[in-house]
Short mmCIF file of C-alpha atoms (C1' of nucleotides) in Angstrom, two decimals:
data_model
loop_
_atom_site.label_atom_id
_atom_site.label_comp_id
_atom_site.label_asym_id
_atom_site.label_seq_id
_atom_site.Cartn_x
_atom_site.Cartn_y
_atom_site.Cartn_z
CA MET S 1 90.79 73.85 134.78
CA ASN S 2 91.59 76.43 132.80
CA VAL S 3 89.64 78.39 130.79
CA TYR S 4 89.95 81.27 128.39
CA ILE S 5 86.70 84.01 129.62
CA GLU S 6 85.76 84.68 126.80
CA ASN S 7 84.48 80.31 126.90
CA ILE S 8 83.31 80.97 130.40
CA ALA S 9 79.31 80.12 129.22
CA ALA S 10 79.73 76.05 128.67
CA HIS S 11 81.82 76.27 131.94
CA GLU S 12 78.71 77.90 134.54
CA GLY S 13 78.39 76.02 137.59
CA GLN S 14 81.86 74.62 137.17
CA GLU S 15 85.20 75.10 139.16
CA VAL S 16 87.30 76.69 136.68
CA THR S 17 90.47 78.71 137.06
CA ILE S 18 91.57 82.34 135.42
CA ARG S 19 94.90 83.37 134.49
CA GLY S 20 95.00 86.83 133.58
CA TRP S 21 95.84 90.24 134.52
CA LEU S 22 94.29 92.82 137.28
CA HIS S 23 92.18 95.48 135.36
CA ASN S 24 90.14 96.92 138.06
CA ARG S 25 89.56 96.40 142.18
CA ARG S 26 86.74 97.80 143.89
CA SER S 27 86.30 96.70 147.43
CA SER S 28 84.35 96.74 150.78
CA GLY S 29 84.77 95.44 154.18
CA LYS S 30 84.42 92.07 153.24
CA ILE S 31 83.92 91.53 149.28
CA HIS S 32 86.28 92.76 146.77
CA PHE S 33 85.52 92.89 142.99
CA LEU S 34 88.12 92.14 141.46
CA THR S 35 87.96 92.38 137.41
CA VAL S 36 90.05 90.27 135.72
CA ARG S 37 90.86 90.27 132.17
CA ASP S 38 92.73 87.55 129.96
CA GLY S 39 93.52 89.09 126.40
CA THR S 40 89.80 87.01 125.54
CA GLY S 41 87.42 89.23 127.49
CA PHE S 42 86.59 90.66 130.87
CA ILE S 43 85.39 89.08 133.79
CA GLN S 44 84.04 90.35 137.39
CA ALA S 45 85.60 88.04 139.84
CA VAL S 46 84.11 88.24 144.15
CA MET S 47 85.74 87.74 147.17
CA SER S 48 83.56 86.94 149.71
CA LYS S 49 85.49 86.65 153.32
CA ALA S 50 83.33 83.65 154.14
CA GLY S 51 84.46 82.78 150.84
CA VAL S 52 88.67 82.56 151.70
CA SER S 53 90.77 81.91 153.57
CA PRO S 54 92.35 85.52 155.75
CA GLU S 55 95.48 85.73 154.25
CA THR S 56 94.19 85.62 150.73
CA PHE S 57 91.24 87.88 151.37
CA GLN S 58 94.19 90.25 153.40
CA GLN S 59 96.09 89.65 149.58
CA ALA S 60 93.19 90.80 147.81
CA ASP S 61 92.97 94.02 149.70
CA HIS S 62 96.61 95.27 147.78
CA LEU S 63 96.20 93.84 144.38
CA SER S 64 97.45 97.10 141.98
CA GLN S 65 95.77 97.34 138.42
CA GLU S 66 97.48 94.67 136.43
CA THR S 67 98.74 92.65 138.79
CA SER S 68 99.05 88.96 136.97
CA LEU S 69 97.07 86.93 138.93
CA VAL S 70 95.51 83.24 138.56
CA LEU S 71 92.11 82.55 140.17
CA THR S 72 90.47 79.49 140.41
CA GLY S 73 86.54 79.48 141.49
CA THR S 74 83.17 79.00 139.97
CA ALA S 75 81.10 80.57 137.31
CA ARG S 76 78.24 81.13 137.86
CA ALA S 77 75.77 83.28 135.59
CA ASP S 78 74.97 87.08 137.03
CA SER S 79 72.20 89.24 135.32
CA ARG S 80 74.28 91.78 137.23
CA ALA S 81 77.17 90.91 135.88
CA PRO S 82 78.43 93.00 132.13
CA GLY S 83 79.81 90.09 130.31
CA GLY S 84 76.47 87.98 131.37
CA PHE S 85 78.69 85.89 134.08
CA GLU S 86 80.63 86.57 137.45
CA LEU S 87 82.86 84.13 139.07
CA ASP S 88 82.86 83.21 142.74
CA VAL S 89 86.58 82.94 143.96
CA LYS S 90 88.29 80.37 145.54
CA SER S 91 91.69 80.90 145.45
CA LEU S 92 94.35 83.51 144.21
CA GLU S 93 97.92 83.17 143.19
CA VAL S 94 99.89 86.34 142.12
CA VAL S 95 102.21 85.82 139.37
CA ALA S 96 104.04 89.41 139.32
CA PRO S 97 102.74 92.10 140.87
CA ALA S 98 102.22 95.30 139.30
CA HIS S 99 103.25 98.95 141.21
CA GLU S 100 102.29 102.29 139.88
CA TYR S 101 100.78 101.11 136.98
CA PRO S 102 100.63 104.22 134.71
CA LEU S 103 97.26 103.98 133.03
CA THR S 104 94.29 104.77 136.05
CA PRO S 105 90.79 104.07 135.48
CA LYS S 106 90.51 107.71 134.73
CA GLU S 107 91.33 109.95 131.16
CA HIS S 108 94.39 110.22 129.72
CA GLY S 109 95.69 112.49 127.22
CA VAL S 110 96.23 111.29 123.55
CA ASP S 111 100.08 112.17 124.01
CA TYR S 112 100.67 110.18 127.10
CA LEU S 113 98.60 107.12 125.46
CA MET S 114 100.61 106.79 122.77
CA ASP S 115 103.58 107.18 124.47
CA ARG S 116 102.39 103.93 126.40
CA ARG S 117 100.53 101.96 123.57
CA HIS S 118 102.25 98.79 124.42
CA LEU S 119 99.91 99.10 128.00
CA TRP S 120 97.15 101.36 126.25
CA ILE S 121 96.22 98.09 124.51
CA ARG S 122 95.37 96.41 127.56
CA THR S 123 92.30 98.68 127.42
CA GLU S 124 88.74 97.13 126.56
CA ARG S 125 88.58 99.47 124.00
CA GLN S 126 91.55 99.10 122.19
CA HIS S 127 91.32 95.15 122.31
CA ALA S 128 87.70 95.36 120.56
CA VAL S 129 89.71 97.69 117.96
CA LEU S 130 92.55 95.05 117.74
CA ARG S 131 89.82 92.37 117.41
CA VAL S 132 88.09 94.30 114.91
CA ARG S 133 91.22 94.05 112.88
CA HIS S 134 91.69 90.65 113.14
CA GLU S 135 88.44 89.73 111.60
CA VAL S 136 88.81 92.37 109.11
CA VAL S 137 92.18 91.22 108.01
CA ASN S 138 91.23 87.57 108.05
CA ALA S 139 87.79 88.10 105.97
CA ILE S 140 89.81 89.96 103.64
CA ARG S 141 91.78 86.84 103.21
CA ASP S 142 88.71 84.48 103.35
CA PHE S 143 86.65 87.02 100.15
CA PHE S 144 89.78 86.39 97.91
CA ASN S 145 90.99 82.63 98.68
CA SER S 146 87.36 81.83 98.41
CA ARG S 147 87.49 83.30 94.69
CA GLY S 148 90.70 81.68 93.48
CA PHE S 149 93.00 84.67 93.70
CA ILE S 150 96.45 83.66 94.39
CA LEU S 151 98.04 85.74 97.24
CA ALA S 152 101.75 86.55 95.28
CA ASP S 153 102.70 89.67 97.91
CA THR S 154 104.92 91.97 96.49
CA PRO S 155 108.83 93.28 97.62
CA ILE S 156 109.25 95.99 100.15
CA PHE S 157 112.46 97.27 98.94
CA THR S 158 111.90 98.41 95.28
CA PRO S 159 114.44 99.55 93.48
CA SER S 160 113.67 103.03 92.40
CA ALA S 161 109.97 105.11 93.50
CA CYS S 162 107.31 104.30 90.77
CA GLU S 163 106.06 107.46 91.18
CA GLY S 164 108.73 109.73 92.23
CA THR S 165 110.79 110.31 94.95
CA THR S 166 109.61 112.51 97.13
CA THR S 167 106.81 109.83 99.44
CA LEU S 168 109.20 107.59 99.56
CA PHE S 169 111.50 106.45 102.37
CA PRO S 170 115.06 105.73 100.91
CA VAL S 171 117.01 102.95 102.97
CA GLN S 172 120.41 101.89 101.99
CA TYR S 173 120.64 98.66 101.19
CA PHE S 174 124.42 96.85 101.31
CA ASP S 175 127.91 100.06 100.07
CA ASP S 176 126.29 102.07 97.32
CA THR S 177 122.76 101.96 96.94
CA THR S 178 119.59 103.17 97.46
CA ALA S 179 116.55 101.08 97.90
CA TYR S 180 112.49 102.27 98.98
CA LEU S 181 110.37 100.83 100.93
CA THR S 182 107.41 100.06 98.99
CA GLN S 183 104.31 102.27 98.25
CA SER S 184 102.26 100.34 96.68
CA GLY S 185 102.66 96.49 95.09
CA GLN S 186 100.72 96.87 91.97
CA LEU S 187 103.55 97.19 89.60
CA TYR S 188 104.18 94.07 90.58
CA ASN S 189 101.21 92.65 91.30
CA GLU S 190 100.40 93.49 87.26
CA ALA S 191 103.49 91.07 86.15
CA ASN S 192 101.55 88.19 88.85
CA ALA S 193 98.76 88.80 87.36
CA MET S 194 99.88 87.77 84.13
CA ALA S 195 101.58 84.49 85.64
CA LEU S 196 98.59 83.37 87.98
CA GLY S 197 95.60 85.25 86.02
CA ARG S 198 94.11 86.84 89.64
CA VAL S 199 96.13 87.97 92.33
CA TYR S 200 96.10 89.75 95.34
CA CYS S 201 99.32 91.39 97.74
CA PHE S 202 98.90 92.33 101.42
CA GLY S 203 101.84 93.66 103.39
CA PRO S 204 102.74 97.08 104.56
CA THR S 205 103.30 100.30 102.60
CA PHE S 206 104.91 103.38 103.56
CA ARG S 207 104.28 107.08 102.87
CA ALA S 208 107.35 109.22 103.28
CA GLU S 209 104.89 112.94 102.91
CA LYS S 210 104.54 114.78 106.09
CA SER S 211 100.87 114.76 106.24
CA LYS S 212 99.20 115.21 109.81
CA THR S 213 95.65 114.09 109.73
CA ARG S 214 93.38 111.64 111.04
CA ARG S 215 93.61 109.96 108.22
CA HIS S 216 96.76 108.94 107.74
CA LEU S 217 99.67 107.11 109.20
CA THR S 218 103.36 106.84 107.12
CA GLU S 219 103.45 102.43 107.94
CA PHE S 220 99.86 100.96 107.01
CA TRP S 221 98.61 97.42 105.65
CA MET S 222 96.92 97.37 102.09
CA VAL S 223 95.61 94.98 100.56
CA GLU S 224 95.82 95.00 96.77
CA PRO S 225 94.09 92.78 94.01
CA GLU S 226 95.32 92.39 90.02
CA MET S 227 93.15 90.49 87.44
CA ALA S 228 94.05 89.88 84.45
CA TYR S 229 91.28 90.17 81.49
CA ALA S 230 89.48 92.32 83.34
CA THR S 231 88.05 95.98 82.76
CA LEU S 232 87.03 98.67 85.83
CA ASP S 233 83.95 97.44 86.42
CA ASP S 234 84.75 94.07 87.27
CA VAL S 235 87.15 96.32 89.69
CA MET S 236 84.46 98.18 90.91
CA THR S 237 81.97 95.37 91.14
CA LEU S 238 84.88 93.27 93.19
CA GLY S 239 85.05 96.32 95.63
CA GLU S 240 81.75 96.47 96.43
CA GLU S 241 82.02 93.23 96.90
CA LEU S 242 85.17 92.78 99.14
CA VAL S 243 83.75 95.79 101.43
CA SER S 244 80.52 94.39 101.49
CA TYR S 245 82.20 90.97 102.70
CA VAL S 246 84.50 92.12 105.64
CA VAL S 247 81.32 94.77 106.85
CA GLY S 248 78.99 91.30 107.21
CA ARG S 249 81.99 89.88 108.98
CA ALA S 250 82.77 92.21 111.25
CA LEU S 251 79.02 92.51 112.30
CA GLU S 252 78.69 88.91 112.82
CA ARG S 253 81.14 87.89 114.12
CA ARG S 254 82.39 91.36 116.63
CA ALA S 255 79.19 92.59 117.68
CA ARG S 256 80.20 92.37 121.26
CA GLU S 257 83.53 94.12 120.28
CA LEU S 258 81.51 96.99 118.07
CA ASN S 259 78.79 97.00 120.91
CA VAL S 260 81.95 98.06 123.43
CA LEU S 261 82.81 100.73 120.85
CA GLN S 262 79.50 101.58 120.78
CA ARG S 263 79.42 102.04 117.49
CA ASP S 264 75.79 102.56 115.59
CA THR S 265 75.84 99.62 112.86
CA ALA S 266 72.30 99.86 111.63
CA LYS S 267 74.59 102.35 109.32
CA LEU S 268 77.15 99.61 108.91
CA GLU S 269 74.39 96.83 108.12
CA ARG S 270 72.95 98.65 104.89
CA VAL S 271 76.57 98.23 103.62
CA ARG S 272 75.73 96.27 100.06
CA PRO S 273 76.02 95.64 96.90
CA PRO S 274 75.60 97.97 94.94
CA PHE S 275 77.32 100.73 96.09
CA PRO S 276 75.97 103.88 94.03
CA ARG S 277 78.23 104.72 91.06
CA VAL S 278 79.17 108.30 90.28
CA SER S 279 81.19 109.85 87.71
CA TYR S 280 83.70 112.41 88.41
CA ASP S 281 81.71 114.70 86.62
CA GLU S 282 79.04 113.94 88.44
CA ALA S 283 80.15 114.22 91.51
CA ALA S 284 82.27 117.73 90.92
CA ARG S 285 78.44 119.01 89.83
CA ILE S 286 77.06 118.06 92.90
CA LEU S 287 79.66 119.56 95.21
CA LYS S 288 79.20 122.42 93.15
CA ASP S 289 75.63 122.55 93.74
CA LYS S 290 76.25 122.23 97.68
CA GLY S 291 78.03 125.77 97.06
CA LEU S 292 81.65 124.36 97.42
CA PRO S 293 84.38 125.72 95.78
CA PHE S 294 84.64 122.74 93.49
CA GLU S 295 87.02 123.21 90.20
CA TRP S 296 86.64 120.44 87.41
CA GLY S 297 90.31 119.22 86.73
CA GLY S 298 91.14 119.00 90.75
CA ASP S 299 91.22 116.14 93.43
CA LEU S 300 88.74 115.66 95.79
CA GLY S 301 89.61 117.25 99.48
CA GLY S 302 89.28 115.89 102.85
CA THR S 303 85.45 118.04 103.09
CA ASP S 304 84.44 117.05 99.38
CA GLU S 305 84.60 113.28 99.99
CA THR S 306 82.58 114.01 103.29
CA VAL S 307 79.91 116.28 101.80
CA LEU S 308 79.88 113.53 98.21
CA SER S 309 79.40 110.46 101.02
CA GLU S 310 77.14 112.34 102.78
CA GLN S 311 74.65 111.75 99.82
CA PHE S 312 74.48 108.71 100.31
CA ASP S 313 73.61 105.53 103.10
CA ARG S 314 76.88 103.29 101.75
CA PRO S 315 80.18 103.87 100.12
CA VAL S 316 79.70 105.71 96.66
CA ALA S 317 82.45 104.49 94.19
CA VAL S 318 84.02 107.82 92.33
CA TYR S 319 84.89 106.95 88.25
CA GLY S 320 86.60 108.50 85.35
CA TYR S 321 88.79 110.71 87.22
CA PRO S 322 90.51 113.45 84.97
CA SER S 323 93.68 111.24 83.84
CA ALA S 324 95.67 114.23 84.58
CA ILE S 325 95.73 114.05 88.31
CA LYS S 326 96.43 110.43 87.87
CA ALA S 327 98.82 107.52 87.92
CA PHE S 328 100.86 107.32 84.91
CA TYR S 329 99.64 103.38 84.20
CA MET S 330 96.02 104.60 84.39
CA LYS S 331 94.27 103.53 81.16
CA PRO S 332 92.38 106.70 79.74
CA ASP S 333 89.48 106.44 78.49
CA PRO S 334 88.73 104.85 74.72
CA ASN S 335 85.41 107.54 74.32
CA ARG S 336 87.16 110.16 76.18
CA PRO S 337 91.35 110.61 76.25
CA ASP S 338 90.99 113.66 79.36
CA VAL S 339 89.46 110.79 82.33
CA SER S 340 90.61 107.99 82.93
CA LEU S 341 89.18 104.19 83.95
CA SER S 342 89.97 105.09 87.85
CA VAL S 343 87.64 104.45 90.12
CA ASP S 344 87.91 106.16 94.02
CA VAL S 345 85.56 104.23 96.12
CA LEU S 346 84.62 106.63 99.68
CA ALA S 347 83.36 105.40 102.67
CA PRO S 348 80.50 106.73 104.09
CA GLU S 349 79.67 109.56 107.52
CA GLY S 350 83.50 111.03 106.19
CA TYR S 351 85.58 107.99 106.74
CA GLY S 352 87.14 108.93 103.18
CA GLU S 353 89.07 106.69 100.43
CA ILE S 354 89.26 103.11 101.32
CA ILE S 355 89.60 101.48 97.70
CA GLY S 356 91.49 103.67 95.10
CA GLY S 357 92.74 101.54 91.63
CA GLY S 358 91.36 101.18 88.49
CA GLN S 359 92.00 99.42 85.15
CA ARG S 360 95.91 99.30 83.66
CA ILE S 361 97.19 101.14 79.96
CA ASP S 362 97.67 97.56 78.38
CA ASP S 363 99.08 100.22 75.27
CA TYR S 364 103.09 99.59 74.86
CA ASP S 365 102.57 102.89 73.47
CA LEU S 366 100.98 104.64 75.45
CA LEU S 367 102.52 103.65 78.23
CA LEU S 368 106.28 104.42 77.55
CA GLN S 369 104.80 107.40 75.88
CA ARG S 370 103.43 108.25 79.63
CA ILE S 371 106.53 107.20 81.00
CA LYS S 372 108.07 110.17 79.67
CA GLU S 373 105.95 112.28 80.02
CA HIS S 374 106.20 111.69 84.13
CA ASN S 375 110.01 111.56 83.36
CA LEU S 376 110.95 108.38 84.66
CA PRO S 377 113.56 105.90 83.97
CA GLN S 378 112.75 104.12 81.25
CA GLU S 379 115.31 101.50 81.95
CA ALA S 380 113.65 100.95 85.50
CA PHE S 381 110.39 100.69 84.45
CA GLU S 382 110.98 97.61 80.70
CA TRP S 383 110.31 94.52 82.95
CA TYR S 384 107.38 96.59 83.55
CA LEU S 385 107.02 97.87 79.85
CA ASP S 386 107.85 93.83 79.12
CA LEU S 387 104.11 93.11 80.22
CA ARG S 388 103.17 95.17 77.01
CA ARG S 389 105.45 93.39 74.59
CA TYR S 390 104.48 89.82 75.81
CA GLY S 391 100.95 89.15 75.13
CA SER S 392 99.54 91.92 76.91
CA VAL S 393 95.41 91.90 77.90
CA PRO S 394 93.24 94.13 79.83
CA HIS S 395 93.34 94.06 83.18
CA ALA S 396 93.02 96.14 86.54
CA GLY S 397 93.27 96.36 90.09
CA PHE S 398 92.60 98.49 93.27
CA GLY S 399 94.11 98.91 96.75
CA MET S 400 92.29 98.86 99.99
CA GLY S 401 93.79 100.67 103.27
CA VAL S 402 92.90 98.16 106.29
CA GLU S 403 93.45 100.55 108.84
CA ARG S 404 90.71 103.26 106.85
CA VAL S 405 88.76 100.23 106.67
CA VAL S 406 89.26 99.49 110.13
CA SER S 407 88.49 103.12 112.04
CA TRP S 408 85.33 103.38 109.76
CA ILE S 409 83.75 99.90 110.28
CA CYS S 410 85.08 101.14 114.34
CA GLY S 411 83.83 103.98 113.87
CA LEU S 412 87.19 105.83 115.71
CA GLU S 413 88.33 109.47 115.64
CA HIS S 414 91.57 108.23 114.26
CA VAL S 415 93.35 105.19 112.21
CA ARG S 416 96.24 105.76 114.98
CA GLU S 417 93.95 103.26 117.04
CA THR S 418 93.29 100.60 114.44
CA ILE S 419 97.14 99.48 114.45
CA PRO S 420 99.12 97.86 117.44
CA TYR S 421 102.36 100.40 116.82
CA PRO S 422 101.22 103.07 114.96
CA ARG S 423 103.69 105.21 112.90
CA MET S 424 103.59 108.69 112.24
CA LEU S 425 105.02 112.10 111.78
CA TYR S 426 106.31 112.64 114.95
CA ARG S 427 105.97 109.24 116.09
CA LEU S 428 108.28 106.05 116.06
CA TYR S 429 108.04 105.13 119.70
CA PRO S 430 106.93 102.47 121.14
"C1'" U K 1 105.48 123.22 104.16
"C1'" C K 2 101.54 126.34 106.13
"C1'" C K 3 97.30 127.63 109.45
"C1'" U K 4 94.69 127.60 114.48
"C1'" C K 5 95.24 125.65 119.33
"C1'" A K 6 97.19 123.52 123.67
"C1'" G K 7 101.51 122.61 127.75
"C1'" U K 8 100.14 123.52 135.86
"C1'" A K 9 101.41 117.27 141.00
"C1'" G K 10 102.34 110.72 137.90
"C1'" C K 11 97.74 111.53 134.89
"C1'" U K 12 92.99 114.47 133.85
"C1'" C K 13 92.03 119.59 134.42
"C1'" A K 14 90.56 124.26 137.63
"C1'" A K 15 93.15 129.32 139.55
"C1'" U K 16 89.71 137.83 137.50
"C1'" G K 17 97.70 140.28 137.04
"C1'" G K 18 97.39 139.34 143.88
"C1'" C K 19 98.11 132.63 149.59
"C1'" A K 20 98.69 127.10 143.10
"C1'" G K 21 93.76 124.09 144.01
"C1'" A K 22 90.51 119.60 143.05
"C1'" G K 23 89.29 114.58 141.26
"C1'" C K 24 91.90 110.03 140.31
"C1'" A K 25 96.51 107.41 141.07
"C1'" U K 26 99.83 105.63 145.36
"C1'" C K 27 100.18 104.87 150.91
"C1'" C K 28 96.71 104.55 155.53
"C1'" G K 29 91.71 103.68 157.69
"C1'" G K 30 86.12 102.64 156.79
"C1'" C K 31 82.19 100.12 154.22
"C1'" U K 32 78.96 92.44 152.01
"C1'" G K 33 77.27 94.22 145.22
"C1'" U K 34 80.53 97.35 143.54
"C1'" U K 35 79.64 98.75 137.56
"C1'" A K 36 85.34 105.00 135.56
"C1'" A K 37 82.43 101.77 143.29
"C1'" C K 38 81.69 105.35 147.71
"C1'" C K 39 83.49 107.54 153.05
"C1'" G K 40 87.44 109.64 156.03
"C1'" G K 41 92.96 111.67 156.05
"C1'" A K 42 98.45 111.46 154.58
"C1'" G K 43 102.43 112.44 151.07
"C1'" G K 44 103.10 114.97 146.24
"C1'" G K 45 104.81 121.39 142.63
"C1'" U K 46 111.83 124.80 139.25
"C1'" U K 47 103.12 125.99 136.02
"C1'" G K 48 107.49 123.51 128.71
"C1'" U K 49 112.24 126.72 128.23
"C1'" A K 50 114.83 131.36 127.85
"C1'" G K 51 114.08 135.88 128.25
"C1'" G K 52 110.71 140.64 128.71
"C1'" U K 53 106.94 143.96 131.12
"C1'" U K 54 104.64 144.93 136.25
"C1'" C K 55 105.64 146.95 142.92
"C1'" G K 56 103.75 141.90 141.85
"C1'" A K 57 103.21 136.66 136.43
"C1'" G K 58 100.03 130.19 135.69
"C1'" U K 59 97.95 134.54 133.96
"C1'" C K 60 100.28 139.87 129.84
"C1'" C K 61 104.36 140.04 125.65
"C1'" U K 62 108.68 138.07 122.08
"C1'" A K 63 111.65 133.86 120.79
"C1'" C K 64 111.92 128.91 121.24
"C1'" C K 65 110.93 123.12 122.31
"C1'" U K 66 107.05 119.79 122.16
"C1'" G K 67 102.39 117.73 121.10
"C1'" A K 68 97.39 118.28 118.51
"C1'" G K 69 93.30 119.41 114.51
"C1'" G K 70 93.67 120.83 109.94
"C1'" A K 71 94.93 122.15 104.80
"C1'" G K 72 98.24 119.94 100.90
"C1'" C K 73 98.74 114.89 100.01
"C1'" C K 74 97.25 109.96 100.84
"C1'" A K 75 94.40 103.97 101.51
#
RNA sequence: UCCUCAGUAGCUCAAUGGCAGAGCAUCCGGCUGUUAACCGGAGGGUUGUAGGUUCGAGUCCUACCUGAGGAGCCA
């Protein structure tokens, strides 16, 4: 019977067949240990000279790493095995050989691994990261779907830049039109929210900044909820509940993977609502007290974010950024127009901003004024202004970057491991 | 775009300005409980590129190329 390794415990004592690849091999004169993976997990298969034909034993002596093979044998619980189970091999069928596999069991450099990303993802560590990513994505969908949000995806080709063209990837759109890859679905999200109430979009996002840090990809996945009749406060609550739910799901269903990654899960167990909420003013004061050269009016730098998040044991929401450093559509605080009804959520342990959002301008005249102030082409935003012409309501939303969340949950050094094929400044292959 | 660091065997790295080496991988041999197994043997090099200094350069100098980390910018 064909069995996946992750289900092996249900077949103890039975004869099962595992179809996979050879991950590693250790041999003695009369016994072979074959570590096999099948995508669902890893298991050590034991082949003793007495248990198989001489031809099979000889064949196993020459198997190279990543040879695809089919093994049949008896599943047996064994405390010496990392997964708790071993396979006593009765027969072996080689599907296809793998000569001179480039990734050895020893260390490799980042550049070498990135050039072979399509093979790197076969390792146990990358398996674990991608499985956590899968859980995070599913948890996000489940969270919104169970709360009445409608998935309404926004276009990836967009006609013009909503926040300036320098950070967008231009693409030729048929003969003589330039389109841009989206950097946010938010403007369309607002229209969708006016139609459907509570919506979210979830897809790839593109940023053409020549940024070179461990937190940056040029192509990443972002989930963006948007709610009609909602305020900054609603968004902060939604954000902390979303983050807490996603972390909880990873802890609950991907404990094995987090263990492979040697993640200190105690730090994740603390991620529960409510999150501390700190105004930009307070944040500026904290940073000054810590001796950082921070001036009111500027954006938080990487070091600022790290120092700030270290003051708390869970993610922290920083709200009320100066209007001048936020997007043109961010609603000013009615009591204090120099700050906006905006919020960023900073992950702990120096992982930085995972959520950015806030309440949008719902007043037609103010929005038009902002568009002009930012020298944006009004005609391109007529549809967006329509949302304020026809039954405008207070509304708010945010965007959450999937890779940064996965990177934080997994405790990784760099977001590039959180997506199968990362796109970066100098990385377009494979 | 700027700053810092790195580039030597297929991979990861050593080598005081003086014979270019080790581990892993590959191939051969040994070993019945290995956990990145271990033990013995073999093959494997235009030291990123181009110049320069020197009796002599992997090592020092200059430029360039490639990559990494960070800054700015961002999720």
